[in-house]
XYZ file of C-alpha atoms in Angstrom:
627
model
C -13.813 8.482 8.834
C -10.934 6.942 6.898
C -7.254 7.765 7.327
C -5.381 8.661 4.145
C -1.648 8.096 4.148
C 1.046 9.646 1.970
C 3.856 7.086 1.858
C 7.308 8.373 0.890
C 10.505 6.575 -0.127
C 13.806 6.961 1.677
C 17.228 5.765 0.601
C 18.617 6.946 3.958
C 17.284 7.974 7.346
C 18.065 11.622 6.633
C 15.987 11.514 3.458
C 13.197 9.888 5.481
C 13.352 12.700 8.035
C 13.125 15.259 5.225
C 10.082 13.427 3.860
C 8.396 13.613 7.282
C 9.173 17.338 7.478
C 7.585 17.841 4.059
C 4.338 16.107 5.020
C 4.719 12.348 4.618
C 2.462 10.252 6.848
C 4.746 7.253 6.479
C 8.137 6.321 5.027
C 9.383 3.025 3.608
C 13.058 2.215 3.897
C 15.316 -0.824 3.639
C 17.287 -2.417 6.441
C 20.756 -3.936 6.017
C 19.653 -6.648 3.559
C 16.788 -8.146 1.561
C 15.345 -4.850 0.332
C 14.279 -4.734 -3.312
C 16.979 -2.111 -3.969
C 20.405 -3.469 -3.053
C 21.926 0.004 -3.250
C 19.567 1.409 -0.604
C 20.388 -0.532 2.574
C 20.553 0.962 6.080
C 21.783 -0.186 9.469
C 19.177 -1.092 12.077
C 20.336 1.835 14.239
C 19.492 4.228 11.400
C 16.023 2.702 11.099
C 15.602 3.303 14.837
C 16.679 6.941 14.516
C 14.148 7.499 11.750
C 11.411 5.770 13.764
C 12.009 8.003 16.772
C 11.724 11.123 14.639
C 8.663 9.970 12.717
C 6.795 8.866 15.816
C 6.869 12.426 17.175
C 4.243 13.162 14.531
C 2.435 9.847 14.630
C 4.047 9.044 11.282
C 5.011 5.448 10.580
C 8.079 3.660 9.281
C 7.743 0.579 7.101
C 10.849 -1.539 6.605
C 11.270 -3.327 3.291
C 12.237 -6.976 3.411
C 10.780 -7.689 0.019
C 13.129 -9.938 -1.911
C 12.848 -13.668 -2.327
C 14.868 -15.508 0.327
C 17.102 -18.502 -0.265
C 17.287 -21.371 2.242
C 20.610 -20.341 3.738
C 19.226 -16.822 4.404
C 16.032 -17.723 6.268
C 17.521 -17.494 9.763
C 19.074 -14.137 8.958
C 15.736 -12.878 7.615
C 13.845 -14.079 10.694
C 16.355 -12.352 12.940
C 16.210 -9.126 10.957
C 12.436 -9.008 11.277
C 12.786 -9.117 15.058
C 15.489 -6.450 15.000
C 13.336 -4.153 12.866
C 10.443 -4.616 15.255
C 12.679 -3.808 18.230
C 13.984 -0.704 16.421
C 10.442 0.675 16.287
C 9.357 -0.140 12.741
C 5.589 -0.049 12.392
C 5.315 -2.717 9.676
C 7.505 -4.849 7.419
C 6.936 -5.167 3.673
C 7.284 -8.794 2.549
C 7.531 -10.619 -0.781
C 8.590 -14.142 0.156
C 5.669 -16.263 1.379
C 7.951 -17.965 3.895
C 7.918 -14.671 5.809
C 4.140 -14.194 5.612
C 2.218 -14.506 8.889
C 1.040 -17.973 7.858
C 4.551 -18.942 6.797
C 5.986 -17.802 10.121
C 3.295 -19.705 12.000
C 3.929 -22.889 10.051
C 7.658 -22.555 10.717
C 7.051 -21.862 14.430
C 8.674 -18.431 14.133
C 5.781 -16.098 14.942
C 5.931 -16.000 18.755
C 8.292 -13.032 18.891
C 6.695 -11.035 16.073
C 3.671 -8.863 16.735
C 4.305 -6.386 13.936
C 1.959 -5.952 10.942
C 3.199 -7.437 7.684
C 2.409 -5.882 4.300
C 2.317 -7.875 1.065
C 4.723 -6.181 -1.343
C 3.785 -5.201 -4.868
C 6.391 -7.877 -5.716
C 3.665 -10.386 -4.800
C 1.969 -9.491 -8.117
C -1.408 -8.581 -6.621
C -3.773 -7.845 -9.501
C -6.832 -10.066 -8.967
C -9.467 -10.296 -6.217
C -8.608 -13.971 -5.771
C -4.922 -13.291 -5.113
C -5.821 -10.456 -2.748
C -8.250 -12.628 -0.760
C -5.682 -15.410 -0.412
C -2.986 -13.050 0.858
C -5.416 -11.673 3.418
C -6.035 -15.222 4.663
C -2.278 -15.634 5.021
C -2.397 -12.820 7.573
C -1.196 -9.759 5.664
C -2.770 -6.566 6.991
C -2.026 -4.520 3.881
C -1.783 -5.289 0.176
C 0.394 -3.195 -2.154
C -1.302 -3.491 -5.516
C 0.128 -3.760 -9.020
C 0.653 -0.421 -10.744
C -1.087 -1.499 -13.973
C -4.590 -1.768 -12.486
C -7.653 0.223 -13.483
C -9.991 1.873 -10.997
C -12.557 -0.838 -11.668
C -10.038 -3.565 -10.875
C -9.080 -1.758 -7.666
C -12.742 -1.598 -6.670
C -13.120 -5.330 -7.285
C -10.140 -6.055 -5.031
C -11.573 -3.703 -2.403
C -14.790 -5.737 -2.342
C -12.872 -9.002 -2.016
C -10.763 -8.108 1.009
C -10.806 -6.169 4.254
C -7.082 -5.394 4.122
C -5.689 -1.901 3.814
C -4.909 -1.176 0.166
C -1.823 0.711 -1.000
C -1.240 1.984 -4.531
C 1.626 3.733 -6.297
C 0.752 7.262 -7.420
C 4.053 8.752 -8.572
C 7.418 7.765 -9.970
C 9.119 5.204 -12.165
C 7.085 2.411 -13.732
C 8.318 -1.117 -14.403
C 7.035 -2.258 -17.778
C 6.513 -5.811 -16.475
C 4.096 -7.000 -13.835
C 5.800 -6.555 -10.467
C 7.741 -9.512 -9.109
C 7.548 -11.431 -12.381
C 10.293 -9.812 -14.455
C 13.209 -12.106 -15.219
C 14.997 -10.330 -18.056
C 17.691 -8.919 -15.766
C 18.377 -12.375 -14.314
C 18.452 -13.877 -17.806
C 20.885 -11.343 -19.215
C 23.226 -10.775 -16.307
C 22.411 -13.127 -13.441
C 21.257 -10.100 -11.425
C 17.699 -10.702 -10.276
C 15.031 -8.048 -9.859
C 13.542 -10.318 -7.190
C 16.815 -10.023 -5.307
C 17.047 -6.236 -5.530
C 19.705 -6.225 -8.266
C 17.786 -5.290 -11.432
C 19.979 -3.957 -14.258
C 16.982 -2.008 -15.641
C 17.043 -3.671 -19.033
C 13.721 -1.964 -19.759
C 15.607 1.364 -19.962
C 17.982 0.113 -22.670
C 17.841 0.973 -26.369
C 16.437 -1.677 -28.718
C 15.715 -2.229 -32.369
C 12.354 -3.691 -33.315
C 12.978 -6.223 -36.092
C 10.832 -8.672 -38.008
C 11.484 -12.303 -38.875
C 13.558 -11.306 -41.891
C 15.820 -9.099 -39.787
C 14.336 -5.870 -41.139
C 14.506 -2.958 -38.687
C 11.032 -1.554 -38.137
C 12.084 0.833 -35.349
C 15.730 1.647 -34.658
C 17.610 2.495 -31.474
C 14.721 3.444 -29.178
C 13.993 2.714 -25.496
C 11.095 0.512 -26.584
C 10.334 -0.846 -23.094
C 10.867 2.332 -21.068
C 7.604 3.662 -19.689
C 6.981 7.234 -18.652
C 6.667 7.958 -14.944
C 3.443 7.682 -12.993
C 1.686 10.897 -11.950
C -1.728 10.512 -10.312
C -1.785 13.708 -8.246
C -5.062 14.767 -9.855
C -6.571 11.301 -9.282
C -6.206 10.943 -5.518
C -9.928 11.457 -4.961
C -10.786 8.737 -7.494
C -8.352 6.350 -5.829
C -9.692 7.106 -2.348
C -13.223 6.444 -3.545
C -12.039 3.156 -5.064
C -10.730 2.071 -1.660
C -7.065 3.103 -1.578
C -5.867 4.343 1.819
C -2.120 4.636 1.207
C -0.727 6.670 -1.692
C 2.811 5.571 -2.444
C 5.607 7.553 -4.079
C 8.277 5.477 -5.826
C 11.940 6.358 -5.415
C 14.161 4.582 -2.878
C 17.156 5.385 -5.082
C 16.208 9.035 -5.563
C 18.044 11.945 -3.967
C 16.762 14.185 -1.199
C 15.659 17.043 -3.473
C 13.422 14.673 -5.466
C 11.810 13.291 -2.318
C 11.244 16.707 -0.748
C 9.748 18.173 -3.910
C 7.374 15.304 -4.723
C 6.317 14.660 -1.122
C 5.469 18.323 -0.564
C 3.487 18.437 -3.801
C 1.412 15.363 -2.966
C 0.988 16.343 0.674
C -0.608 19.597 -0.379
C -2.869 17.681 -2.787
C -3.896 15.275 -0.021
C -4.571 18.209 2.301
C -6.932 19.634 -0.292
C -8.747 16.319 -0.492
C -9.208 15.984 3.276
C -10.335 19.613 3.503
C -12.889 18.960 0.761
C -14.339 15.958 2.623
C -13.680 16.613 6.344
C -16.335 14.116 7.435
C -15.005 11.376 5.168
C -11.198 11.542 5.249
C -8.368 12.696 7.499
C -4.585 12.546 7.300
C -3.012 9.514 8.944
C -0.460 11.487 10.964
C -0.268 14.773 12.848
C 1.418 18.121 12.479
C 0.822 21.047 10.164
C 3.466 21.684 7.518
C 4.177 25.281 6.519
C 6.825 27.428 4.879
C 9.763 26.187 2.878
C 9.557 26.033 -0.905
C 6.901 25.866 -3.598
C 6.985 22.355 -5.098
C 7.252 21.790 -8.838
C 7.337 18.134 -9.972
C 8.369 19.183 -13.474
C 11.760 20.273 -12.165
C 12.887 16.968 -10.693
C 13.614 13.617 -12.302
C 10.894 12.389 -14.641
C 10.612 10.682 -18.009
C 7.375 12.446 -18.820
C 4.166 11.523 -17.063
C 1.335 9.049 -17.570
C -1.717 7.748 -15.697
C -1.115 4.341 -17.333
C -4.182 2.042 -17.267
C -6.090 3.769 -14.453
C -9.112 4.530 -16.659
C -9.001 1.132 -18.339
C -7.749 2.645 -21.577
C -4.484 2.424 -23.442
C -2.361 5.393 -24.371
C 1.120 6.457 -25.387
C 2.974 5.129 -22.364
C 6.586 4.938 -23.568
C 9.126 7.704 -23.085
C 9.724 7.595 -26.882
C 13.257 8.951 -27.447
C 15.005 8.781 -24.079
C 14.791 6.626 -20.958
C 16.471 9.352 -18.935
C 15.047 12.418 -17.267
C 15.116 15.182 -19.871
C 13.662 17.883 -17.661
C 11.637 20.819 -18.939
C 11.884 22.041 -22.544
C 13.380 25.533 -22.404
C 13.936 26.528 -26.041
C 16.139 26.121 -29.090
C 19.771 26.969 -29.773
C 20.594 30.038 -31.890
C 23.742 32.042 -32.669
C 26.040 29.136 -31.800
C 29.733 30.102 -31.770
C 32.157 28.290 -34.065
C 33.920 26.630 -31.130
C 30.514 25.639 -29.659
C 31.219 27.229 -26.288
C 28.579 29.950 -26.378
C 25.104 30.391 -27.782
C 21.752 31.977 -27.151
C 18.504 30.247 -26.323
C 15.303 31.161 -28.058
C 13.127 30.578 -24.960
C 10.039 28.375 -25.061
C 8.278 30.779 -22.675
C 8.925 34.449 -21.870
C 9.288 33.915 -18.103
C 12.091 31.323 -18.233
C 15.218 32.392 -16.382
C 18.618 30.700 -16.474
C 21.361 30.549 -13.844
C 25.026 29.673 -13.636
C 25.415 25.924 -13.228
C 22.086 24.995 -14.825
C 22.125 21.579 -16.483
C 20.946 21.128 -20.070
C 20.520 18.141 -22.347
C 19.414 17.314 -25.873
C 18.884 14.296 -28.112
C 21.164 13.713 -31.075
C 20.189 12.227 -34.423
C 21.499 8.885 -33.082
C 19.044 9.047 -30.156
C 21.856 9.699 -27.699
C 21.191 12.023 -24.782
C 23.972 14.584 -24.383
C 24.173 16.663 -21.230
C 26.254 19.664 -20.204
C 26.367 22.385 -17.550
C 26.242 26.128 -18.162
C 29.236 27.958 -16.731
C 27.854 31.484 -17.157
C 24.283 32.538 -17.947
C 23.405 36.096 -18.873
C 19.807 36.541 -19.937
C 19.364 34.049 -22.768
C 23.115 33.845 -23.409
C 24.955 30.693 -22.328
C 28.699 30.022 -22.020
C 29.942 26.489 -21.444
C 32.683 24.000 -22.272
C 32.691 22.830 -25.910
C 29.706 20.642 -26.828
C 30.664 19.132 -30.211
C 27.239 17.585 -30.929
C 25.363 20.865 -30.414
C 23.829 22.539 -33.473
C 21.670 25.568 -34.153
C 17.999 24.725 -33.932
C 18.573 21.971 -31.354
C 15.789 21.703 -28.764
C 17.251 22.060 -25.275
C 15.866 20.684 -22.028
C 16.881 21.850 -18.577
C 17.309 18.939 -16.179
C 19.014 20.887 -13.392
C 17.566 24.222 -12.291
C 20.134 25.555 -9.826
C 17.842 28.240 -8.431
C 15.127 25.678 -7.673
C 17.639 23.214 -6.220
C 18.841 25.982 -3.892
C 15.263 26.541 -2.725
C 14.906 22.842 -1.980
C 18.206 22.751 -0.117
C 17.602 25.759 2.109
C 13.812 25.837 2.298
C 12.853 22.817 4.390
C 9.292 23.309 5.650
C 8.399 23.362 9.324
C 6.123 20.654 10.732
C 4.460 21.504 14.027
C 2.040 19.560 16.215
C -0.746 21.831 17.449
C -1.282 22.047 21.203
C -4.249 23.873 22.719
C -3.740 25.511 26.129
C -6.555 26.261 28.553
C -5.819 28.557 31.486
C -7.646 28.533 34.803
C -6.875 30.442 38.004
C -7.436 29.125 41.516
C -6.367 30.107 45.028
C -8.308 33.318 45.519
C -7.509 36.952 44.861
C -4.609 37.211 47.296
C -2.656 34.125 46.236
C -3.781 33.176 42.721
C -2.360 29.990 41.183
C -2.158 29.494 37.433
C -3.124 26.137 35.961
C -2.281 25.523 32.294
C -3.887 22.424 30.766
C -2.547 21.229 27.421
C -4.171 19.016 24.806
C -2.178 18.019 21.731
C -3.898 17.351 18.404
C -3.281 13.627 18.851
C -5.016 13.647 22.259
C -2.173 13.760 24.804
C -2.975 15.872 27.858
C -1.102 17.338 30.818
C -1.465 20.157 33.350
C 1.177 22.464 34.840
C 0.498 24.561 37.950
C 2.619 27.554 38.828
C 2.713 30.056 41.660
C 5.453 32.651 41.538
C 5.020 33.601 45.178
C 4.913 37.236 44.112
C 1.170 37.531 44.653
C -1.356 38.930 42.205
C -0.321 40.971 39.227
C -0.939 44.687 39.655
C -1.994 45.054 36.037
C -4.231 42.078 35.197
C -4.737 43.173 31.586
C -0.991 43.389 30.958
C -0.404 40.025 32.625
C -3.141 38.526 30.455
C -1.378 39.834 27.336
C 1.969 38.444 28.479
C 0.471 35.000 29.100
C -1.348 34.943 25.758
C 1.707 36.124 23.825
C 4.383 33.958 25.440
C 2.346 30.785 25.727
C 1.282 31.029 22.069
C 4.828 30.609 20.814
C 6.478 27.377 19.717
C 8.687 24.964 21.622
C 10.455 22.210 19.731
C 7.970 20.772 17.267
C 4.913 22.059 19.155
C 2.864 25.086 18.143
C 0.873 26.343 21.138
C -2.347 28.323 21.059
C -4.190 29.722 24.068
C -7.947 29.436 24.359
C -9.412 32.843 25.354
C -10.119 32.970 29.081
C -11.283 35.427 31.739
C -9.858 35.964 35.216
C -10.396 38.845 37.635
C -6.989 38.181 39.175
C -3.813 36.678 37.761
C -0.582 35.796 39.529
C 2.396 37.902 38.609
C 4.794 35.854 36.460
C 7.879 37.255 34.754
C 8.304 36.442 31.075
C 10.997 33.891 31.914
C 8.582 32.006 34.163
C 5.864 31.973 31.487
C 8.343 30.643 28.943
C 9.400 27.981 31.433
C 5.769 26.820 31.662
C 5.605 26.423 27.909
C 8.878 24.511 27.806
C 7.786 22.289 30.711
C 4.611 21.363 28.866
C 6.635 20.533 25.754
C 8.917 18.321 27.833
C 6.001 16.468 29.416
C 4.407 15.877 26.009
C 7.715 14.609 24.676
C 7.788 12.011 27.434
C 4.397 10.673 26.368
C 3.952 8.470 23.286
C 2.013 10.041 20.449
C -1.485 8.576 20.339
C -1.142 7.471 16.732
C -4.025 5.813 14.972
C -3.515 2.054 15.152
C -2.528 -0.041 12.174
C -4.671 -3.074 11.585
C -2.979 -6.318 12.565
C -4.287 -9.418 10.873
C -3.591 -12.969 11.924
C -3.649 -15.999 9.670
C -7.061 -17.500 9.231
C -6.792 -20.650 11.332
C -8.938 -22.465 8.770
C -6.581 -21.936 5.855
C -4.621 -25.093 6.560
C -7.817 -27.173 6.536
C -9.604 -25.294 3.753
C -6.351 -25.282 1.738
C -7.048 -22.318 -0.587
C -4.377 -23.465 -3.100
C -5.938 -26.928 -3.413
C -5.053 -28.512 -6.738
C -3.111 -25.519 -8.015
C 0.175 -25.823 -9.861
C 2.605 -23.076 -8.900
C 5.063 -22.006 -11.586
C 8.362 -20.165 -11.463
C 6.291 -16.949 -11.438
C 5.218 -17.727 -7.860
C 8.855 -17.214 -6.794
C 9.171 -20.193 -4.444
C 12.828 -19.880 -3.486
C 13.151 -21.832 -0.207
C 11.854 -24.952 1.524
C 9.686 -22.956 3.964
C 7.737 -21.297 1.134
C 7.382 -24.665 -0.614
C 6.158 -26.237 2.632
C 3.562 -23.474 3.026
C 2.326 -23.945 -0.541
C 1.915 -27.669 0.116
C 0.102 -27.008 3.383
C -2.287 -24.734 1.489
C -3.050 -27.511 -0.976
C -0.796 -26.767 -3.949
C -0.360 -29.864 -6.082
C 3.153 -28.864 -7.100
C 5.454 -25.868 -6.987
C 8.250 -25.125 -9.416
C 11.374 -23.525 -8.004
C 11.888 -19.820 -8.590
C 13.419 -18.757 -11.912
C 16.535 -17.683 -10.026
C 17.076 -21.293 -8.916
C 16.486 -22.967 -12.275
C 16.138 -20.921 -15.435
C 13.685 -22.326 -17.970
C 14.435 -21.905 -21.668
C 10.729 -21.533 -22.439
C 9.981 -19.070 -19.611
C 8.428 -15.672 -20.176
C 10.884 -13.011 -19.145
C 8.135 -10.393 -19.084
C 4.374 -10.128 -19.344
C 3.042 -6.605 -19.603
C -0.032 -4.532 -20.354
C 2.152 -2.369 -22.551
C 2.158 -3.374 -26.217
C 4.649 -2.216 -28.840
C 2.171 -2.857 -31.643
C -0.380 -0.570 -29.989
C 2.279 2.058 -29.273
C 3.126 2.285 -32.985
C -0.439 2.103 -34.294
C -0.136 -1.521 -35.406
C -2.597 -3.279 -33.080
C -4.826 -5.589 -35.131
C -7.675 -5.139 -32.641
C -7.567 -1.366 -32.123
C -6.008 -0.180 -35.386
C -7.010 -2.874 -37.849
C -3.465 -3.381 -39.117
C -0.223 -4.883 -37.907
C 3.263 -5.930 -38.899
C 3.154 -9.383 -40.464
C 5.113 -12.293 -39.057
C 7.266 -12.518 -35.952
C 8.660 -9.546 -34.052
C 11.819 -9.340 -31.971
C 13.612 -6.871 -29.742
C 17.262 -6.639 -30.709
C 19.909 -5.524 -28.245
C 23.649 -6.158 -28.284
C 23.299 -9.018 -30.739
C 20.470 -10.707 -28.844
C 17.012 -11.282 -30.339
C 14.191 -11.441 -27.791
C 10.959 -12.875 -29.315
C 7.781 -10.901 -28.635
C 4.422 -12.551 -28.088
C 0.973 -10.968 -28.230
C -1.847 -12.330 -26.067
C -4.647 -10.328 -27.637
C -7.307 -12.134 -25.602
C -5.861 -10.609 -22.420
C -4.401 -7.593 -24.243
C -0.890 -8.342 -23.007
C 2.569 -8.566 -24.568
C 5.271 -11.051 -23.615
C 9.059 -11.049 -23.971
C 10.779 -14.456 -24.189
C 14.412 -15.493 -23.672
C 16.739 -14.553 -26.536
C 17.286 -16.867 -29.463
C 20.610 -18.724 -29.530
C 23.314 -16.625 -31.144
C 24.192 -17.738 -34.672
């Protein structure tokens, strides 16, 4: 039996709580610093509050400490790891090797840390060899690159005993994780420090060596969003145990909608194979809203390289969320404040406040809100760029957003009650034994002193009805029982029994399924798995402790991280995505290509493109000097 975990993002503790309510088995969230999203930090006390709520359901909280760390920050990072452990975090997600279990041991900083450490996707884990080495360093879980195929995942599964985590939904970086330096090059804001400017979402021209524009003003590096909801079974069979949703900068409606959608999909998978898989946490989720991933932020969807095949991965005209296509504009008023929509489907309904957008001839995305909607008629403020025949998309559905806001599902832990009666016919005593779905048990005995109930059948009905209600986050059910005599208990006393049981269960820790906790292989410092290797800037060695670890593992040399010393000849990106393939100009797959050199042009900069056809990868290099 293997536990399957749905892992949700949280910008704040409240969003994390909503994710738990909607069915997440785990949540990842940043502490006060060193998370890979600078705009998504949280105080330690907030992490603790989220942990206490999640642990009621056996759900787990993973704290992100997944940036590279500079020398002057090491002590702060060590201290934060201890604080996160004390707050109740179940694991910490790490990028910097100085904070790996082996790094902590070498630095003499592991005595106070008994918490599992996960290797972040920022560690660029895409080969069996890299995975095996990180396991030897003591990581208990590996968060794999998004660009892998099922066959590559299976190969990594065979090479390591670690838990494997894989992204299944949300935004995709075009570059291999942890090795994108274009933001640092352009602005000094490093993706490895949580400050990415998202240059991959910008508009570019594709130009040749003569300066001719081959493609103009397109988001040429902006990939569609991941959506692998229909591939969870394939991923589980390949060895993935944790299914991760991207989105630590997303709002609460996005998280609720996507988590509920994937939780239902994971429920279907565990119900299909009850002897093979089970959910990693407890509590049945019911009620609320009907999820619809098409109605929240997305750039269109892709399964990327999962099947080992290339496809149309770029979001073509816009790097923003366009929403659902709803129809075209007709009967536009002269002042462009009212029009009708020729709907794309007969069942589309519009509401006051709905948000619409469209793409202009200049590839600009224009958005506006509807003030008044009546059938297919729309009234709004003037939209000068709007024209008859324009295709409209709805990126805010107010009716659906209202459902998300008011329709939070209920998550209840099932508790089975078994009733026995002792004490004889004249002074019967009721014993109620409780067993929660996670295995906690307790027994409450009660004797009202009023003697036996005159009407045993009625008393039986009262017990069954009142004890089968809910208390807090517990849903009670009574196992059928038989008794010739029952004590008389008023309804208030029966309810008090149920509440007492809930209180006792609350005082007991949930018997959650344990996370694996690896320790560094004691032989790694003698076997030296990096023996003879030359570490480049792509290995992100940003402090003396990481450099010391690399040397102890046998590395011949280690360049400093790109953020410490930019290299003019460095690759800013290496990616599976290829512009030539996207536009039908791959010499291998299409038998034709653009001759000569190719460049991405943005704001006067020319970024040279390289094509490693042997590995089927594209590279982006630092911009040419301005003329």
